[in-house]
Coordinates of C-alpha atoms in Angstrom, one line a residue:
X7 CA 0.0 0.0 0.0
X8 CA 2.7 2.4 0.7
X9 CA 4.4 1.3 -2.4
X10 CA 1.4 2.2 -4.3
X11 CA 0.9 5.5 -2.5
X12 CA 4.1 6.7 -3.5
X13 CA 3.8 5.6 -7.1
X14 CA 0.7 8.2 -7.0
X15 CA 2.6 10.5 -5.0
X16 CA 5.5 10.9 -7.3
X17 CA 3.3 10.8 -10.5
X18 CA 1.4 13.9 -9.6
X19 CA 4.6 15.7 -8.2
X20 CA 5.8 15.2 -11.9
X21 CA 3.0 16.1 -13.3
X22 CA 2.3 19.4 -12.0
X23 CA 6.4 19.8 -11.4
X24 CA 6.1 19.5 -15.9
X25 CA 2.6 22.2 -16.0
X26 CA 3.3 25.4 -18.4
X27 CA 0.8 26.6 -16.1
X28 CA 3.1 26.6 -13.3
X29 CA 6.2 27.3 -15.2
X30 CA 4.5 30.9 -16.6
X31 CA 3.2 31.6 -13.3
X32 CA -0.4 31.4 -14.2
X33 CA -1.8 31.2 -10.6
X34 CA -5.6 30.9 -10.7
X35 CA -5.1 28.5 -14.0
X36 CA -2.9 26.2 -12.0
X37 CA -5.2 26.3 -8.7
X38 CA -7.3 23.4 -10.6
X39 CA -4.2 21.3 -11.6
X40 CA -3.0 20.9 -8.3
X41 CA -6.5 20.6 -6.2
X42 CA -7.0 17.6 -8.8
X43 CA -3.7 16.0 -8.6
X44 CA -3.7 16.2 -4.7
X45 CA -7.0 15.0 -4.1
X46 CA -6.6 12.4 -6.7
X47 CA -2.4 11.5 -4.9
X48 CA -3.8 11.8 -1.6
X49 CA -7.4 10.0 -2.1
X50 CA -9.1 12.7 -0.7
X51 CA -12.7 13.7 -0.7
X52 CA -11.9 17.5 -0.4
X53 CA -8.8 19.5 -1.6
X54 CA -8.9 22.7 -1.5
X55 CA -6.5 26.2 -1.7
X56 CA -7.2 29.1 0.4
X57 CA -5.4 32.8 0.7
X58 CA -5.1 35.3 3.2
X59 CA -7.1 38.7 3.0
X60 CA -4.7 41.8 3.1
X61 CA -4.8 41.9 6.9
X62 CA -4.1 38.2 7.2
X63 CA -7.8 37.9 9.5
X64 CA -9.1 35.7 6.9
X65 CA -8.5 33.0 4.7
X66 CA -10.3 32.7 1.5
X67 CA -10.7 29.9 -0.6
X68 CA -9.8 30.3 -4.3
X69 CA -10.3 26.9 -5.0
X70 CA -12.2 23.7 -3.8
X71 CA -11.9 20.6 -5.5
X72 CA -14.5 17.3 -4.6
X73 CA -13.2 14.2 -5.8
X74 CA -16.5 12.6 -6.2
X75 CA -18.9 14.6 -7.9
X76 CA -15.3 15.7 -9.8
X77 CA -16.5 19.7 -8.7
X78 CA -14.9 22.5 -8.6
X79 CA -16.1 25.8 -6.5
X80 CA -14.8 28.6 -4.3
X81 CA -15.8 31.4 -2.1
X82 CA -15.8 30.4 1.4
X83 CA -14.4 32.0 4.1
X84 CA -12.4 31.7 7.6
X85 CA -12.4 34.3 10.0
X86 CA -9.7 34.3 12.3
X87 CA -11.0 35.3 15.4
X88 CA -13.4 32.3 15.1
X89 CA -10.6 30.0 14.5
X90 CA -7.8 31.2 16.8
X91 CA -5.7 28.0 17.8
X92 CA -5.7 26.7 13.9
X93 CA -4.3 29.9 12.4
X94 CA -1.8 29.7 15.4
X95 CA -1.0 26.1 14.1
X96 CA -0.8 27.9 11.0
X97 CA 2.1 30.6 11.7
X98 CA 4.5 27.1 13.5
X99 CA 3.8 24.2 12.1
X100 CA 5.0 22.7 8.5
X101 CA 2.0 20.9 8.3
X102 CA -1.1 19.9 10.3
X103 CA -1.9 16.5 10.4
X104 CA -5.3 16.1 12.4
X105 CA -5.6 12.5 12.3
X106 CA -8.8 12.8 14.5
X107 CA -10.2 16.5 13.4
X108 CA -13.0 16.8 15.8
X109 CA -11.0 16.4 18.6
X110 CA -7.2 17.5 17.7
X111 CA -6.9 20.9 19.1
X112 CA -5.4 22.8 16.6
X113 CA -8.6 21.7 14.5
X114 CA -11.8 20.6 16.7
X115 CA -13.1 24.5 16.4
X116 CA -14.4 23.9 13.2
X117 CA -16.7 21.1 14.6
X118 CA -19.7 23.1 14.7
X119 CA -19.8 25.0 11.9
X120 CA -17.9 23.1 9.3
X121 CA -16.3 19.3 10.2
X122 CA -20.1 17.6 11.5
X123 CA -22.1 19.5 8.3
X124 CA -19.1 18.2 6.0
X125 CA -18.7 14.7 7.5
X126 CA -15.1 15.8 7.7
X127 CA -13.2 13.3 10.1
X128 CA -9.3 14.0 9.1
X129 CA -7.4 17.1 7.9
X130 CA -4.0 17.2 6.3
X131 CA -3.2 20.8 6.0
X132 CA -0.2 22.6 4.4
X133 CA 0.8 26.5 4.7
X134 CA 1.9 28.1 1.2
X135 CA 4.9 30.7 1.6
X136 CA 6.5 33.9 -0.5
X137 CA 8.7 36.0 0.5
X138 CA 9.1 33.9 3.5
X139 CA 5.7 35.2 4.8
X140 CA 2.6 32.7 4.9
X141 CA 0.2 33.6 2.2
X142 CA -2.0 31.0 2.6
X143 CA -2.6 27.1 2.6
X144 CA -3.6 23.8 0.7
X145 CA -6.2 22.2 2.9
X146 CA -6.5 18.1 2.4
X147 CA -10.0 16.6 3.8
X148 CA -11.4 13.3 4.6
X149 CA -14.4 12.2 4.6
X150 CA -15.6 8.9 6.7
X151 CA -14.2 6.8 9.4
X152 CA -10.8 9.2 11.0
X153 CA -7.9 8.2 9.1
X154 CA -4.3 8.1 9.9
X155 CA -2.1 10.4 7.7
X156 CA 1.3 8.8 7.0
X157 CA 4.7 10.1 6.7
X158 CA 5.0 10.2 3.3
X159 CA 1.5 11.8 3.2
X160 CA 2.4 14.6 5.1
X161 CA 5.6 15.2 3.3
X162 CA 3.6 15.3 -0.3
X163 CA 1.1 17.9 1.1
X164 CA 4.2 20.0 1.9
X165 CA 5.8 19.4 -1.2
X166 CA 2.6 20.2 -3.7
X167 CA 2.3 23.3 -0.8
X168 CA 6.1 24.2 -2.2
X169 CA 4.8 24.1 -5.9
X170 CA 2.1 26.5 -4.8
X171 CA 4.7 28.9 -3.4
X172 CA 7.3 28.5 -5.8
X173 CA 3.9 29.4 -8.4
X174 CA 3.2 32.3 -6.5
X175 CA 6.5 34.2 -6.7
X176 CA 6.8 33.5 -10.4
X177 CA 3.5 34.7 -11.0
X178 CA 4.3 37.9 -8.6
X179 CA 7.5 38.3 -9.9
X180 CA 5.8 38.4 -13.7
X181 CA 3.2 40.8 -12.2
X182 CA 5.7 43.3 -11.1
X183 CA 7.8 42.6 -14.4
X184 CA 4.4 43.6 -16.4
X185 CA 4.2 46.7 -14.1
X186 CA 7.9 48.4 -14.6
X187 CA 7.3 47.7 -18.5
X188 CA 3.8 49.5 -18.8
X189 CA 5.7 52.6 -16.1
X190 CA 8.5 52.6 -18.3
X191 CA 6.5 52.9 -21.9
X192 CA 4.3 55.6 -20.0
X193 CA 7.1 57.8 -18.9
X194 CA 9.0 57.4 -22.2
X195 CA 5.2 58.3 -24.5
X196 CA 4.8 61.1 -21.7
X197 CA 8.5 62.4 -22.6
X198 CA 9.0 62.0 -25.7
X199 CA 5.3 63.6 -26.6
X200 CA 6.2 66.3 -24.6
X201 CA 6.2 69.7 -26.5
X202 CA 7.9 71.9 -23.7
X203 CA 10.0 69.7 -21.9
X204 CA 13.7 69.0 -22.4
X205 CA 15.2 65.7 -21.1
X206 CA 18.9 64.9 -21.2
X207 CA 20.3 61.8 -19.6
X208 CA 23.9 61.7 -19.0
X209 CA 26.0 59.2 -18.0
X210 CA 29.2 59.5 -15.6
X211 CA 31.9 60.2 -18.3
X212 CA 29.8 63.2 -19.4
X213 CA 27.9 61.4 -22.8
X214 CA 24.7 62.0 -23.7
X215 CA 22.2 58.8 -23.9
X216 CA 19.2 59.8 -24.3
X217 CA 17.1 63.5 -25.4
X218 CA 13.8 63.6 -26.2
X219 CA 12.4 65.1 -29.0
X220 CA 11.8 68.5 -27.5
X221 CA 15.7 68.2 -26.6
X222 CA 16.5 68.0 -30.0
X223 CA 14.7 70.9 -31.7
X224 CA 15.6 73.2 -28.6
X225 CA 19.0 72.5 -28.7
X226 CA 19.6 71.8 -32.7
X227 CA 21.7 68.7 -32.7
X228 CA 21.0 64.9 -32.4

């Protein structure tokens, strides 16, 4: 059985390790990929990504994935101050293995409100980083008898959790890439359409680089 877990395990690490998706940075696209793979790796009834909110008070979820009726939704929401002790877990711990949900501390508060109405027994939850800060996490649920989440388990949730953050930055990085380009094609269409304003840039040893257009007829010379 372990044999064939990992067999799983290492075929949907390669998988979404080979995506275009996740090579481009193409977050939301990818968010499907993975929720599939894991859920599918894992042999999970629920898989699912969620994000913190600007203030890191609540997690969203981007992306919920149910491996039987093969569904995909989002939209939900976690408050923290409703939740205190799992977004504590959260902040220390690689990942959260709640063998037992409904009565593992870091996990039994969602009892009420969302492990009984689920029939969620077993959690396997794993925090997604950038920048060294926590941005969010990739949430594995079970539904039925409380199962036992083995080594290697836990160690693939942190590894497709790695994906996500490694995902993340490329797609951030990208974002901020797109942004200097679109500042620096404004700033150049804003100088050089300028009728009034003369720009010179000069470097240390004294030559000119650059003069915008009004530069030029000003100062008669190229």
């Amino acid at each position: 059985m372990r044999e064939e877990r990992l067999v799983r395990q290492n075929e949907a690490l390669v998988r979404l390790a080979r995506s275009e998706k996740l090579a481009e940075g193409q977050w939301m696209e990818i968010l499907g990929e993975v929720t599939e793979a894991a859920a599918w790796a894992l042999e999970t009834e629920r898989t699912s990504v969620w994000f913190y909110d600007a203030k890191h008070v609540r997690l969203d979820c981007a992306k919920l994935f149910e491996l039987g009726p093969q569904r995909h939704s989002s939209g939900a929401e976690l408050a923290a101050e409703d939740y205190p002790a799992y977004f504590a877990a959260l902040r220390e711990e690689h990942t959260i293995a709640a063998h037992d949900a409904r009565s593992d501390a870091r996990t039994r508060e969602f009892v009420v409100s969302y492990l009984t109405p689920l029939g969620i027994t077993s959690m396997l939850d794993a925090p997604i980083r950038a920048g060294g800060v926590i941005a969010g996490v990739l949430c594995h649920e079970h539904v039925g008898p409380a199962r036992h989440w083995e080594v290697d388990e836990q160690n693939f949730a942190a590894s497709v959790a790695d994906l996500l953050s490694l995902a993340l930055e490329t797609g951030e990085r990208k974002k901020a890439e797109a942004e200097l380009r679109r500042s620096e094609e404004y700033y150049r269409a804003l100088i050089e359409n300028a009728l009034d304003v003369v720009t010179l840039l000069i470097d240390a040893g004294g030559i000119v680089r650059y003069e915008s257009p009004a530069a030029e007829r000003v100062l008669g010379y190229k």
